[in-house]
């Protein structure tokens, strides 16, 4: 690599990159703690536009947030793997799976909610709810979704946990990677990747259960008699899990995910963000036991916050694009603060505004209800209310009336005018239901069903969970043609479920000669 | 624009030597993954040339193409697909062929196939005269209404379709001929006028006058043999009902006069000669289902 010798010192990217690990090694451990000579991957000193990935070796920490993350991981993984196995009795004509995306039959089942193809807007509503919730949470506490519940974070955490079990913690892993080839190294690496692959396959495997009856599919999968498509999708999802959780990790969050780019618009000075309190920590430097803390900050520059960070950054550089708000640096710092006998919370969830207030000598305060958050909350409540209302009031019948357009109308031999309509009725009940159809709006008009002799009222039975097309005709007698205005009149089809009395109606029009 | 090469201070990377308004372009190499993907694509394309049909070549005095080593041919794939669909459809067509029309009508599954097939055949063969919605026009009957000259039962429609109307090439065609009362000098011009006035009263569009009363006598003598008393028509003979609201050639006075004076004789081909029996059956079922079928 060529560089301009007059300006390029050790701070240039090229020099910085190659010497990064070497330098870190050479540094003595001045603190007496398990001082990590960790350097942030995005440290200004080492930044290059075209850098190779710097491998991150996140160190295990213990503390409140780590505990929260373990719990969240257990819950989310549990929900993911177990949900398809929850049974839900829907009677003989529908699958008994509580959550099922049944594409072949074009139905989505979510516990007591059953979504038909024409109701997919409920899914849109769900996505709107999810995104507004994400906005709200981000405006309150930054990327906590990313740090705790994002599948990428959960699986990466799981993969790092496995790596740690097999290869040891941070320093052991660094040593292992730098050691020359040995059988023990090969064994550890192969075991790690094997366990990763097993987890990846289990992850991809669990996903397909959301799309078919889980117990049946599981049996078929194990006896190798399942549809090849199932194996294909398991392979695809397993590959993504393995690559994203095991190999790409933080690069997914930094380079692939659009969220870090958007998040900046979501939070403000009153948002709770993982913050290094530089007003308390600086000036930083090594600390020897039994020396005074006067005239210096609490940060002993031990590097633990950087070593613990799964994104490999240094939170002391301030808020950064890479930070996923997982708070492991807080746990790492708190551990150290306890050891050096200083109050914890040098790194803590804090708001930029509070930092300013402290510096100005004002009282810290929490300001949750801000215009931004109130608007997000309002939208959230509104959309939830609309969703809830429409879900609660939706009926078990769906009606569509399609008017024949070719020809617009037919004159019959007695001079009366006839229009044709296709009445589409969906019976969403799991039993066969009898329906009656009548019309309203044209008093003298008569409704008949195709192929059924005139005079019979139009009644039809519809099979459970299905749609039926009924071709009908409406006849307006010659002497009632005066009820047409400019050759047109509005007409309403009313369909009644004869056992429950539920009715639905659909507005259409009747056309005749002008 | 082109300048000498130069090394960038910040990144330590050479520039390309290109310079626009003092902005230089770094000569960073392409990412490795990109380059290797590119090479892989090149290898893939060469393999593809060999395996699949690819190059046009001039051989033995004619243009042909390299067939590829696995003998893949898209045309064969399409032919197989079509054969598969045809075979799948044949099951239903065989049933339609074997069963009589009322039986098919009772079978919802067969009716679905028959109506779809009938609709397509109608669009190809019948729509030019009868209109895409079978609404007809002057001289071409509307098939949606309940007025049938030769009968609107399933069997009647089937016979009409099969043998046509006034289609002399078919021995069983539906045939009738109305005399040209004026042209052939059976009636005088005054008598034709009178009978026209009478005919208009039959459907309620004309008023009873002296002329129409005279016309009724002419009608009783000349027309009732086919059109029956009161002009209600006779399907056995294909004589239209003159007392209803529907007119094939127009219900205004001039059109009716023309019909009496010169007669009308529309034609329909015998589709039994042109289409296969299953298609004709499907057409009969489709036309019957349009709403006027009896």
Short mmCIF file of C-alpha atoms in Angstrom, two decimals, chain A residues 1-4 7-8 12-14 49-50 406-407 409-415 418 450 471 473 478, chain B residues 7 9-14 26 28 132-133 135 142 144-147 203 244-246 289-292:
data_model
loop_
_atom_site.label_atom_id
_atom_site.label_comp_id
_atom_site.label_asym_id
_atom_site.label_seq_id
_atom_site.Cartn_x
_atom_site.Cartn_y
_atom_site.Cartn_z
CA UNK A 1 0.00 0.00 0.00
CA UNK A 2 1.36 3.35 -1.00
CA UNK A 3 0.79 6.36 1.14
CA UNK A 4 1.87 9.94 1.21
CA UNK A 7 0.79 13.26 6.09
CA UNK A 8 0.23 9.59 6.64
CA UNK A 12 -3.86 6.46 8.20
CA UNK A 13 -6.22 3.68 7.46
CA UNK A 14 -3.73 1.35 5.89
CA UNK A 49 -13.75 3.48 2.95
CA UNK A 50 -12.78 0.03 1.75
CA UNK A 406 -73.04 -7.11 -22.08
CA UNK A 407 -75.83 -6.61 -22.88
CA UNK A 409 -80.35 -4.96 -20.40
CA UNK A 410 -82.65 -7.25 -22.31
CA UNK A 411 -86.16 -6.52 -23.50
CA UNK A 412 -88.49 -9.47 -23.11
CA UNK A 413 -91.41 -10.33 -25.37
CA UNK A 414 -93.98 -8.79 -23.04
CA UNK A 415 -92.07 -5.51 -23.10
CA UNK A 418 -84.52 -7.70 -17.56
CA UNK A 450 -81.38 -18.69 -13.49
CA UNK A 471 -76.86 -16.06 -11.45
CA UNK A 473 -82.27 -11.86 -13.15
CA UNK A 478 -93.33 -2.77 -18.94
CA UNK B 7 -1.94 9.04 -4.60
CA UNK B 9 -3.59 11.37 1.03
CA UNK B 10 -6.52 10.20 3.11
CA UNK B 11 -6.97 6.67 1.84
CA UNK B 12 -3.55 5.98 0.40
CA UNK B 13 -5.15 4.80 -2.81
CA UNK B 14 -3.96 5.77 -6.30
CA UNK B 26 -9.98 6.86 -6.65
CA UNK B 28 -10.21 1.31 -6.00
CA UNK B 132 -70.27 -10.65 -28.05
CA UNK B 133 -72.99 -10.61 -25.39
CA UNK B 135 -77.54 -9.30 -27.77
CA UNK B 142 -81.06 -11.41 -29.45
CA UNK B 144 -80.82 -13.35 -24.20
CA UNK B 145 -84.53 -12.66 -24.52
CA UNK B 146 -87.47 -15.04 -24.30
CA UNK B 147 -88.62 -14.73 -27.91
CA UNK B 203 -98.26 -5.59 -30.69
CA UNK B 244 -95.03 -9.24 -28.75
CA UNK B 245 -92.65 -6.35 -28.15
CA UNK B 246 -89.71 -7.87 -29.97
CA UNK B 289 -78.09 -20.45 -20.11
CA UNK B 290 -78.03 -16.86 -21.36
CA UNK B 291 -81.39 -16.31 -19.75
CA UNK B 292 -83.99 -16.92 -22.45
#
